[in-house]
Coordinates of C-alpha atoms in Angstrom, one line a residue:
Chain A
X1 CA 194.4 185.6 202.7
X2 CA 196.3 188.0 204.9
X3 CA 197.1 191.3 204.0
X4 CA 200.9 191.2 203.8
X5 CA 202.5 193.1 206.3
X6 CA 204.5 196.4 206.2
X7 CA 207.7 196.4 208.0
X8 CA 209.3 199.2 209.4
X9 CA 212.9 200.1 210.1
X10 CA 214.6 202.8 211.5
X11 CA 217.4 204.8 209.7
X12 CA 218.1 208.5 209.2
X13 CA 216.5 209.0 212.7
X14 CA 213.4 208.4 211.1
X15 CA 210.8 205.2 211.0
X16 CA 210.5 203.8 207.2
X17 CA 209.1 200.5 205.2
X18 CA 212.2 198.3 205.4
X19 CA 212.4 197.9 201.7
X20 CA 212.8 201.1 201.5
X21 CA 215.8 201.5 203.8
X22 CA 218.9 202.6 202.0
X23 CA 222.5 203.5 203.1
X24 CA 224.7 205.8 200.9
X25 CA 227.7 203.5 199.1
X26 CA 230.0 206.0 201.2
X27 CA 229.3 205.0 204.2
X28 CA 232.5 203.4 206.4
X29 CA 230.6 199.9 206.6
X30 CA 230.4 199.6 202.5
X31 CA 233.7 201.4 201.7
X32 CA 235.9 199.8 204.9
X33 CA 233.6 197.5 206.4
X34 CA 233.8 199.5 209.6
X35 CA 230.9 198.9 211.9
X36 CA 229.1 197.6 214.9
X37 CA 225.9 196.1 216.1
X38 CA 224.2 193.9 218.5
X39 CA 220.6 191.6 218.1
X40 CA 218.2 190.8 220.6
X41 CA 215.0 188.9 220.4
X42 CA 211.6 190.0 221.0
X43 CA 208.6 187.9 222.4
X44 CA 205.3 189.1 221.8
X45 CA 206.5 192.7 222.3
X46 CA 208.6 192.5 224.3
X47 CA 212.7 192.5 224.3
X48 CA 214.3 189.9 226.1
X49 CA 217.3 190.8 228.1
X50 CA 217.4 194.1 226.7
X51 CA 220.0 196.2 228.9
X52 CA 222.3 193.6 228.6
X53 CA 222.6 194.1 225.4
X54 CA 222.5 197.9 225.1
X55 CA 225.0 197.8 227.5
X56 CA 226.9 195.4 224.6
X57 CA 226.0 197.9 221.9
X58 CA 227.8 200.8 223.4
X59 CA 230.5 198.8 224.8
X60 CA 231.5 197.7 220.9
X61 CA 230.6 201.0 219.7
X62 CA 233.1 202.7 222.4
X63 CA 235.7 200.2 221.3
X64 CA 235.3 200.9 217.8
X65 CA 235.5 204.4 218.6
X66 CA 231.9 205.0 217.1
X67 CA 229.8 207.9 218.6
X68 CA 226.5 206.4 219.5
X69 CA 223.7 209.1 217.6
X70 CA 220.9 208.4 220.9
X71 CA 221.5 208.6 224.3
X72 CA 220.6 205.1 225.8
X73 CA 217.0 206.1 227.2
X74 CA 216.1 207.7 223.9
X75 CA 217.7 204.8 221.9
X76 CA 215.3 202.3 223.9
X77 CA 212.2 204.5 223.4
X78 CA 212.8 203.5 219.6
X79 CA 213.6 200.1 220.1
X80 CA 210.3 200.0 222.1
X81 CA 208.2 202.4 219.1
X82 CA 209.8 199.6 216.7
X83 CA 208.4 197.0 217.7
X84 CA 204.9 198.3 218.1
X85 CA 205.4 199.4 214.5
X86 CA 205.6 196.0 213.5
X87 CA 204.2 194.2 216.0
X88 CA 205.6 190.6 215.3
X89 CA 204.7 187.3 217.4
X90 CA 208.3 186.6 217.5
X91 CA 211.2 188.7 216.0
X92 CA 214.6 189.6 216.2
X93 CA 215.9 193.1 216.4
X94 CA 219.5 194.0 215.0
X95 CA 221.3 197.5 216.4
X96 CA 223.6 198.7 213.6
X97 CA 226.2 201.1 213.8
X98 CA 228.1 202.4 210.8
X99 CA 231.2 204.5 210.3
X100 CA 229.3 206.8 208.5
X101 CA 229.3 208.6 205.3
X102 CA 232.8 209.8 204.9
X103 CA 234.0 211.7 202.2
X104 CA 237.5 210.7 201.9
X105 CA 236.3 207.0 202.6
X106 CA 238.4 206.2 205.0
X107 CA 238.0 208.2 208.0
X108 CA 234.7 207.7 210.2
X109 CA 231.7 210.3 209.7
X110 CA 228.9 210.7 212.0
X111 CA 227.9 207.4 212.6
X112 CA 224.8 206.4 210.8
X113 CA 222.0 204.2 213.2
X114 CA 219.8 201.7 212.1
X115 CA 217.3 199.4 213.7
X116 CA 216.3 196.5 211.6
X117 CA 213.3 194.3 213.0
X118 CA 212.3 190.9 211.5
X119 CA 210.5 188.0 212.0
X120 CA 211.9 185.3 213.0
X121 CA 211.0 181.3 214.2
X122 CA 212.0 179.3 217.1
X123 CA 215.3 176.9 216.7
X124 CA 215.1 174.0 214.8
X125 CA 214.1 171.6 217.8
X126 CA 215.9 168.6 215.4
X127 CA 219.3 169.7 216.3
X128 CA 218.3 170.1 220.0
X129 CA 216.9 166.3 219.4
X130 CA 220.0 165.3 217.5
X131 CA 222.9 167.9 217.8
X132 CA 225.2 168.7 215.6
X133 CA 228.5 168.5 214.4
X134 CA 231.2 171.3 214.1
X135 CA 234.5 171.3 212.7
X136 CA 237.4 173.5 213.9
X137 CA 238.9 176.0 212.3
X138 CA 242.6 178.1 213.7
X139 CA 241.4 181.9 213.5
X140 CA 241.0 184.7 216.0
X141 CA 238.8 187.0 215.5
X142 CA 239.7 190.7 215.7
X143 CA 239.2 192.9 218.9
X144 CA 236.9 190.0 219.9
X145 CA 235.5 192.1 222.8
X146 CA 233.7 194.3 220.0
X147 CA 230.9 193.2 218.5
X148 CA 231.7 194.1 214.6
X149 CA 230.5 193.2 211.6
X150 CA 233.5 192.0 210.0
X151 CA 232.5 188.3 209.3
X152 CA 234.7 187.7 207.1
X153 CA 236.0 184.6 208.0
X154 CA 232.7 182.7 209.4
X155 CA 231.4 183.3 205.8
X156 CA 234.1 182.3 203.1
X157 CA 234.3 178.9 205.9
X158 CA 230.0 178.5 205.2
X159 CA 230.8 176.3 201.8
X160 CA 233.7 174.1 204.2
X161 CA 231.3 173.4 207.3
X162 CA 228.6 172.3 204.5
X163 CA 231.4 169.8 202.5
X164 CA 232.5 168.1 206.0
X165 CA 228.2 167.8 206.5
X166 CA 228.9 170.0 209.8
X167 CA 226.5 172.8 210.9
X168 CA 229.4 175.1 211.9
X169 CA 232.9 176.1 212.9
X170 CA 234.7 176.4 216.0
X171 CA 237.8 179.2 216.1
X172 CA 241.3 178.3 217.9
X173 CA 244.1 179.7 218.4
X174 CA 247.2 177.1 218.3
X175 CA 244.7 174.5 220.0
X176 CA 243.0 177.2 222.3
X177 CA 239.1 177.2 221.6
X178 CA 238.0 180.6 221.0
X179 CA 234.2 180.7 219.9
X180 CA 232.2 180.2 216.7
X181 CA 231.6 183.1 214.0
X182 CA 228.4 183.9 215.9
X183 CA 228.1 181.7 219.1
X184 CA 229.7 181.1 222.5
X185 CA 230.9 177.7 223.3
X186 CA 231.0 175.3 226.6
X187 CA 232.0 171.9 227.6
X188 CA 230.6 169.9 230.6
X189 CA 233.8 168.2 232.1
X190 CA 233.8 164.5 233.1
X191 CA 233.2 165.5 236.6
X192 CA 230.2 168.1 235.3
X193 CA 231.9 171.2 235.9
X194 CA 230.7 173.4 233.4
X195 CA 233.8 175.4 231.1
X196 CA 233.7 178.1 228.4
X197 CA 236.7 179.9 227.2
X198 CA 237.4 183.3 228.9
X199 CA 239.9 185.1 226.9
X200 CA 239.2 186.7 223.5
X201 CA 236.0 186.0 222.7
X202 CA 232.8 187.9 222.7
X203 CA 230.9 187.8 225.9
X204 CA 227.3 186.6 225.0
X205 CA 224.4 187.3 226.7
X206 CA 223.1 184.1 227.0
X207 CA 226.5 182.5 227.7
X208 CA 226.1 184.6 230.7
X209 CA 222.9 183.4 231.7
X210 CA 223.6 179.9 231.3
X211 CA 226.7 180.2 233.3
X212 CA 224.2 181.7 236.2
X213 CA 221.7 179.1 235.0
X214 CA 224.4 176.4 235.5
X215 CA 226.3 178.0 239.0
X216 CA 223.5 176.7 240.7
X217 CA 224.0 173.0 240.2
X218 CA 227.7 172.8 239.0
X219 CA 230.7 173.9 239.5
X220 CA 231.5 176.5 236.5
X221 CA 235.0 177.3 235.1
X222 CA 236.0 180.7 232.8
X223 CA 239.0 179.9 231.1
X224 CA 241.2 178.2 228.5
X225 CA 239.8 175.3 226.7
X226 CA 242.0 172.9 224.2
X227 CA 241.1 171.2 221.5
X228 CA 241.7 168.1 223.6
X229 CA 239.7 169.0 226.5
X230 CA 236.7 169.1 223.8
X231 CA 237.7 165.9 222.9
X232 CA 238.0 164.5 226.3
X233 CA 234.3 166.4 227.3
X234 CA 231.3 164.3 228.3
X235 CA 229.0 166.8 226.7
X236 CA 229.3 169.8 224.4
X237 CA 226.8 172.4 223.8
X238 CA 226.9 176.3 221.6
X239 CA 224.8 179.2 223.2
X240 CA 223.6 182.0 221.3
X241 CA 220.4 184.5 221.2
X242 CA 219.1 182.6 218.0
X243 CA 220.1 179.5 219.0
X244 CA 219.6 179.1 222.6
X245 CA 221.6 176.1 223.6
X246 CA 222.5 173.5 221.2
X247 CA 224.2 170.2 221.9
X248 CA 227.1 169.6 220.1
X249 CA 227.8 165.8 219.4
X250 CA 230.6 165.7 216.9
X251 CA 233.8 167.7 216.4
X252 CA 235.8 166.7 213.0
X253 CA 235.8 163.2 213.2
X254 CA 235.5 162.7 217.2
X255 CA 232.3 161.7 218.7
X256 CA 231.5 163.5 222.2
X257 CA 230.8 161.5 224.6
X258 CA 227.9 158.9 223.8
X259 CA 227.6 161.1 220.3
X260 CA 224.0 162.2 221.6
X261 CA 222.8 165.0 223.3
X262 CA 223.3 164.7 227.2
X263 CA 221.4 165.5 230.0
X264 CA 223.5 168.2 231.3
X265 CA 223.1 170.5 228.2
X266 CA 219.3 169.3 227.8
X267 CA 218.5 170.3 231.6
X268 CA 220.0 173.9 231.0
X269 CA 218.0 174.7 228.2
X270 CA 215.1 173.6 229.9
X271 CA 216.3 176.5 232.7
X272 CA 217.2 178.9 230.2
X273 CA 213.6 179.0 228.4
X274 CA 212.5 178.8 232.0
X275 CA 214.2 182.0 232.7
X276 CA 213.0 183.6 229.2
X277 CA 209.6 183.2 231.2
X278 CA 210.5 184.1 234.1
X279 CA 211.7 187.2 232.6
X280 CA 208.9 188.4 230.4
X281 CA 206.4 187.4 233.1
X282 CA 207.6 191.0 235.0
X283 CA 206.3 192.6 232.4
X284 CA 202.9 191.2 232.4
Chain B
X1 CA 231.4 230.3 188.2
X2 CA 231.5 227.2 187.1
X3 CA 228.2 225.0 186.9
X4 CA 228.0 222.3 189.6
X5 CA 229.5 219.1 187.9
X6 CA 227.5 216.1 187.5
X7 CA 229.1 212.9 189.3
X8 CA 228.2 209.7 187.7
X9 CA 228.4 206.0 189.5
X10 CA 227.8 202.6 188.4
X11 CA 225.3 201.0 190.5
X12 CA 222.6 197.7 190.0
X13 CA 223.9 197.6 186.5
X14 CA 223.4 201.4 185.3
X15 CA 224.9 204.7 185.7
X16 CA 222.9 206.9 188.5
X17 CA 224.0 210.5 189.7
X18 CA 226.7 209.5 192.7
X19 CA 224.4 211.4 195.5
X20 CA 221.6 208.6 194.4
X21 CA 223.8 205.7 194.6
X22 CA 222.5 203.6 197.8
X23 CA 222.2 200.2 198.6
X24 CA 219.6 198.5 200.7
X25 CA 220.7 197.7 204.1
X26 CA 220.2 193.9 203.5
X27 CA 223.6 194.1 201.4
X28 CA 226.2 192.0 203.2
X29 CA 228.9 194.7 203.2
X30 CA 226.2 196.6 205.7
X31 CA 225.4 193.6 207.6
X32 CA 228.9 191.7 207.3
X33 CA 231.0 194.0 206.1
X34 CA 231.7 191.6 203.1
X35 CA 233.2 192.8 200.1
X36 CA 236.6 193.8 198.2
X37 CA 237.1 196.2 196.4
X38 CA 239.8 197.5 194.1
X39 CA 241.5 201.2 192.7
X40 CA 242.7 203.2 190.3
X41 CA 244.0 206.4 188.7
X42 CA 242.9 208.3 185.7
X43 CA 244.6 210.5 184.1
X44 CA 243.1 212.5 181.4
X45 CA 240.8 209.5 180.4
X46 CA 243.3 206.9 180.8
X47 CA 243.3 204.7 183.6
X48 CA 246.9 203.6 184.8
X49 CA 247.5 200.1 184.4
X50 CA 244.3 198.9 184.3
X51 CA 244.9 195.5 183.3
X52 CA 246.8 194.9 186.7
X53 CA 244.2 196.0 188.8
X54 CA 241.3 194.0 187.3
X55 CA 243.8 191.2 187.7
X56 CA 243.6 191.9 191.3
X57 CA 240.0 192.5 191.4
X58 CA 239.0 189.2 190.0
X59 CA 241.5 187.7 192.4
X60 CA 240.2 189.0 195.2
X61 CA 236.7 188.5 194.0
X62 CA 237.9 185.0 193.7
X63 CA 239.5 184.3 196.7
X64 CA 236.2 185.8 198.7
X65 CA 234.0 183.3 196.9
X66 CA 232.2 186.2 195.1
X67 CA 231.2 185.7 191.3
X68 CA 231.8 189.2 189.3
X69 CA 228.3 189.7 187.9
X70 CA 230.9 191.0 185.0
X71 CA 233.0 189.5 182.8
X72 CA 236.2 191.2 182.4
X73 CA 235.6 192.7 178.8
X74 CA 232.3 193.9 179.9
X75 CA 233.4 195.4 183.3
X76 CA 236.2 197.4 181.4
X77 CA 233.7 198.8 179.3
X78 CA 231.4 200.0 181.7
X79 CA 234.8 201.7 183.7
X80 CA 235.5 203.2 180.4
X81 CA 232.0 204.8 180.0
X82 CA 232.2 206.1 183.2
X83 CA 235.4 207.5 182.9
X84 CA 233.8 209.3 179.4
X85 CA 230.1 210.1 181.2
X86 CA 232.2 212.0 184.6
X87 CA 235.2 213.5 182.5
X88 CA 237.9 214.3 185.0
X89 CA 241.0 215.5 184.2
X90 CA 242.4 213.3 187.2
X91 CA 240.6 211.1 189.1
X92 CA 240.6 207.6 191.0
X93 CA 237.6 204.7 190.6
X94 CA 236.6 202.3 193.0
X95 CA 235.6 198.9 191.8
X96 CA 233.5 197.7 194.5
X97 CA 232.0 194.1 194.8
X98 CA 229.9 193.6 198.0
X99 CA 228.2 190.4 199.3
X100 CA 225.2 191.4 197.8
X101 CA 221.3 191.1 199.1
X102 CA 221.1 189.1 202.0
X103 CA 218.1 187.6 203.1
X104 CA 219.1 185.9 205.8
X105 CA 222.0 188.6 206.9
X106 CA 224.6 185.8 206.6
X107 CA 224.6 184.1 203.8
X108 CA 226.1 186.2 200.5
X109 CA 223.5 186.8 198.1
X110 CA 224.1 188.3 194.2
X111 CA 226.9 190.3 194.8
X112 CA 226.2 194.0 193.7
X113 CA 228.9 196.0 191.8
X114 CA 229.3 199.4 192.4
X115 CA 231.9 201.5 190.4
X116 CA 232.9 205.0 192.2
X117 CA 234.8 207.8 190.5
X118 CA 236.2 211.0 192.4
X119 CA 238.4 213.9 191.5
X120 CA 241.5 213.4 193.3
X121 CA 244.4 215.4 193.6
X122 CA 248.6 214.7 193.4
X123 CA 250.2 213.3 196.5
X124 CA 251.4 216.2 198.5
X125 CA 254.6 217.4 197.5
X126 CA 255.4 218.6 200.9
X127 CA 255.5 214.7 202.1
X128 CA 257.8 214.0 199.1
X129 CA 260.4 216.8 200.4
X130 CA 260.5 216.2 204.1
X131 CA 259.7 212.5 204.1
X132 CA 257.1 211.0 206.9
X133 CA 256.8 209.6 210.3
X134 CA 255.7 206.3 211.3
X135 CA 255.0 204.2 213.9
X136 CA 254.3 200.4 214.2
X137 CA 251.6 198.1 215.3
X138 CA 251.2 194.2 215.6
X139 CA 248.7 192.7 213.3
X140 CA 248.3 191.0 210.4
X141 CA 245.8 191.7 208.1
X142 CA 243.5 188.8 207.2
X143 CA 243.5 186.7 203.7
X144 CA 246.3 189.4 203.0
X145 CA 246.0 188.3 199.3
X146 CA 242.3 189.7 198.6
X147 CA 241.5 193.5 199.1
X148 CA 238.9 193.0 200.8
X149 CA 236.8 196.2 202.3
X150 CA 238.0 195.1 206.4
X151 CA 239.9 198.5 207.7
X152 CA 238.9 197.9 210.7
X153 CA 242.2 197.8 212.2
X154 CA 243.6 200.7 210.4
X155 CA 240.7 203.3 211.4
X156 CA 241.0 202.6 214.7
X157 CA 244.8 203.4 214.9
X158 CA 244.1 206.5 212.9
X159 CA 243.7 208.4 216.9
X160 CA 247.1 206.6 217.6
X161 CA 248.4 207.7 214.5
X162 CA 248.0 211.8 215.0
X163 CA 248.9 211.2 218.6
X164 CA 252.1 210.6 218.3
X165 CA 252.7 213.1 215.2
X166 CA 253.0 210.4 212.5
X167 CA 251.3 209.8 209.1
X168 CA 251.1 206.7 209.1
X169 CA 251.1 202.5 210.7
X170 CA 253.3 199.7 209.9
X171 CA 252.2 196.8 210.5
X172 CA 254.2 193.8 211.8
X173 CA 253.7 190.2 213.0
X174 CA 256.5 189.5 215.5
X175 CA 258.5 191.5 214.5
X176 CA 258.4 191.0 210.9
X177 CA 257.3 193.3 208.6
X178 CA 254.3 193.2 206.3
X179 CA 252.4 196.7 204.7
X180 CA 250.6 200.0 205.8
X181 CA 246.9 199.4 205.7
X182 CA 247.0 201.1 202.3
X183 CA 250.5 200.8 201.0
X184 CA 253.3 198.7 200.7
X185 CA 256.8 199.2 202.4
X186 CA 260.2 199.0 201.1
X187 CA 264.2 199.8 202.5
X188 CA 266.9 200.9 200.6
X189 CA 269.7 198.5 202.1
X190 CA 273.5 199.8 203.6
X191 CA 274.6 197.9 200.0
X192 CA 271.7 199.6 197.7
X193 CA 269.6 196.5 197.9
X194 CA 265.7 197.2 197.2
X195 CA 263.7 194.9 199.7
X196 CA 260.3 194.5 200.4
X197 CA 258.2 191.6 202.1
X198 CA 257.3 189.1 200.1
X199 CA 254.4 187.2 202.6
X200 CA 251.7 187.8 203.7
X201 CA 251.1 191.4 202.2
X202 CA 248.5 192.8 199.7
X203 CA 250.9 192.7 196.5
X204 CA 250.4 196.7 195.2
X205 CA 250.6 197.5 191.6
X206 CA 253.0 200.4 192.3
X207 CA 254.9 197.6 194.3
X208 CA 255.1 195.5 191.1
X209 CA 256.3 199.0 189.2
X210 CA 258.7 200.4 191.4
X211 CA 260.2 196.4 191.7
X212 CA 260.6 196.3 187.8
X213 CA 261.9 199.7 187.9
X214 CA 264.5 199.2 190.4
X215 CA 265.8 195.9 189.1
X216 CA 267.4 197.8 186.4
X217 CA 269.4 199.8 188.3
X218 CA 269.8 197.9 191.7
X219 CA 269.7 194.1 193.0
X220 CA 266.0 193.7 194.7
X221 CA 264.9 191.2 197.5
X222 CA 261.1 189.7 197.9
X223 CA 261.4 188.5 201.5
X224 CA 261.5 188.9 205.2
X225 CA 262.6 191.8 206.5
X226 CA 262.3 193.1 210.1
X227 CA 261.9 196.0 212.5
X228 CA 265.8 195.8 213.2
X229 CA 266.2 195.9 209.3
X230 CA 264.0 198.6 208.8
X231 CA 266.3 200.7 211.3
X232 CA 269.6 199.5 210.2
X233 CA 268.6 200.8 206.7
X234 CA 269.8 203.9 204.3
X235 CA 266.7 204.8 203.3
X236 CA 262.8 203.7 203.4
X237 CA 259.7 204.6 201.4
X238 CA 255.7 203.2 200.9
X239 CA 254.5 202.7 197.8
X240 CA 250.7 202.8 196.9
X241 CA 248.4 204.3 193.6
X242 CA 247.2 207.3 195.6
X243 CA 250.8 207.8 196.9
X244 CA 253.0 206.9 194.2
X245 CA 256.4 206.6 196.6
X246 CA 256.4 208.6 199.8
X247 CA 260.0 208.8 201.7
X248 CA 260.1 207.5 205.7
X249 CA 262.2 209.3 207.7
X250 CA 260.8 208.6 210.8
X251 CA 259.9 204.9 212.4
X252 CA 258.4 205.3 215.5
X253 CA 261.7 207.5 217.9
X254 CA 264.6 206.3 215.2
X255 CA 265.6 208.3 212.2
X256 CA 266.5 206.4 209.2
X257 CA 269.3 207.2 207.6
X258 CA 270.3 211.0 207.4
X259 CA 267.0 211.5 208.1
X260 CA 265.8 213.1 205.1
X261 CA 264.5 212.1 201.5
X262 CA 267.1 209.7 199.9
X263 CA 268.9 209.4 196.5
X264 CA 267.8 206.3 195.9
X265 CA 264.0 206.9 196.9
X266 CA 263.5 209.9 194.6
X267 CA 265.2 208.9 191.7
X268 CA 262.8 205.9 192.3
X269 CA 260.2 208.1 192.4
X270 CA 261.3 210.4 188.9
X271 CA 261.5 206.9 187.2
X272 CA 257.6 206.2 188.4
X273 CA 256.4 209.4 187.5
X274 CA 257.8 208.6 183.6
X275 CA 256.9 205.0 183.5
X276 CA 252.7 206.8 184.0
X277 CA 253.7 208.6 181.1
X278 CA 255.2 206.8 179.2
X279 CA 252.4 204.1 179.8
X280 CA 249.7 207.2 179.0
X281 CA 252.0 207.6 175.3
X282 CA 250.8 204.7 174.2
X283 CA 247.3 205.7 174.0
X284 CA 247.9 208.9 172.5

């Protein structure tokens, strides 16, 4: 039997076991839910996409007003000592950014950093085989460009997306697709342009490599979506860093397109892990 | 000089010394910022109308799908014990319910209840004589019926805020007004009507008091009112625990009203500070 495994974190500017990372109850993020963070995935050592999403990290933390503690090269050096720590096959790494500890509880103190690193598995390959359904829900998220970890919403909606036997939710505004609590979205048109909603969502990193993926076979469109157009799509897919690209078959009650997964979304995941390669192989 | 005084908290069901009160960065108010939270005032052992705030607390717990790991009787006694082990003569508590130990960073856990106690101090009597400037932002606060821990909003305006020589935000949707991000608003109308908004706003204990209060005396209104209202009127004050009943003088460039503290505010006020005490007599 294997040893089990220590994991490490980082917090307090210093390595520790993870179950022993603590934060003070007055910091901002337990007192006002006030904080920021990004996640990026790791295989076999190493990061994928990394500066994309350090450039992310300090983008939320600029909007959120949030004093990043490391300067980016130093911040990278302990992503990078992090993950030789623990050394995972496969893992995901989550930036966090707090408020602080703040004595009056309400107004930000130096902002405490923490890098949390954990195992983590491949996506299910039955909903890439099957997709999934989604239901819709009218919400915008706040200052969408910021990456925060007010969830809020996504969460109380987890017990409504498991009564309607969906696998999440997809945010509107008046009939204006937004994005899901944690992923981008896209349609592929009848004519196969390829379309995700421009305005007030959070730029992902991998809906920006599937739109480059995509460029390169279709035409691509950044802008508003409705509710209809969904309805009207041939295919319909989510992209995140967990999730890759998964094809979306149902919304509410509607079935898109033939109701399976299409060929469209299949080929760019195909491309995208192909890129995942392509990237890790310069570091080889 | 006096010995350093011991600060007690309520924490994974026991009383620790406040400076060891953490919580592992799993919880889902670090990860999520998921939580609410609720607060009070204690005066010389007695906490101010308790009852109404644990009514809130449950509410809020309830509406954010969060089982108290407390039942009411027993959560009373534990803010009672603290209130005996920490022995201010004035003080505020925080009852704070987070989503608890996440495994999967998503999903709420067991929530963990934290209780906080802190020596506080009077509202500044200077605001009560000169009255406050405000200025007003668009937003609306989310599930406005739950206090739940989000401030996101309001930290970030805080910059904004001392910009432009104010104390404090109003929010509005539209034009419409709805609360500060810690305290509810009222007008004093031409005619001596009492108004405040009656929709989408956190409904404040001090709210409920100074409504009840002011009934006797003056015809009240629970409904829309908006920014044109708000500078059309004689007088305008915020209400909150920490604040009692602050007088506005300012919104944004306008005076209101002489400009100054009004009548009808401070007499308000008087009748708030006496219905404490006379709500303290009773447990004498």
């Amino acid at each position: 039997m294997a040893a089990e495994r220590k994991v490490y974190a980082f917090i307090h500017h210093e390595f520790v076991p993870l179950a022993e990372a603590y934060l003070h109850i007055s910091d901002l993020a337990i007192q006002r839910g006030y904080g920021i963070f990004d996640y990026f995935w790791i295989q076999h050592g190493q990061p994928l996409f990394l500066e994309d999403y350090l450039n992310r990290f300090y983008q939320s933390a600029d909007l959120m007003q949030l004093p990043v503690p490391l300067e980016r090269e130093a911040l990278r050096e302990k992503v990078l000592e992090l993950i030789r720590l623990n050394n995972f096959p496969l893992s995901g790494m989550k930036l966090l950014l707090t408020g602080g500890y703040s004595e009056g509880g309400y107004e930000p103190g130096t902002p405490n950093l923490v890098l949390i690193e954990q195992a983590v598995e491949y996506p299910e390959q039955e909903n890439v085989e099957k997709g999934i359904k989604i239901i819709t829900h009218q919400y915008q998220r706040e200052l969408p460009a910021a990456k925060t970890i007010n969830y809020n919403m996504g969460i109380r909606l987890i017990g409504q997306i498991r009564e309607k036997g969906a696998q999440d939710v997809l945010y509107h505004q008046h009939g204006i697709i937004t994005e899901f609590p944690r992923s981008n979205f896209f349609i592929v048109k009848q004519d196969n342009t390829i379309a995700t909603p421009a305005h007030e969502v959070l730029k992902g990193v991998t809906r920006k490599n599937v739109l480059e993926l995509a460029s390169a076979t279709y035409a691509t469109e950044e802008g508003d979506i409705t509710l209809d157009d969904v309805l009207q799509a041939k295919e319909a897919f989510q992209t995140s860093t967990t999730k890759r690209i998964v094809p979306i078959v149902q919304v509410n009650d509607t079935l898109i397109g033939t109701g399976r997964p299409g060929p469209v979304t299949l080929a760019l995941l195909e491309q995208l892990e192909a890129l995942e390669q392509q990237y890790l192989a310069q570091y080889k």
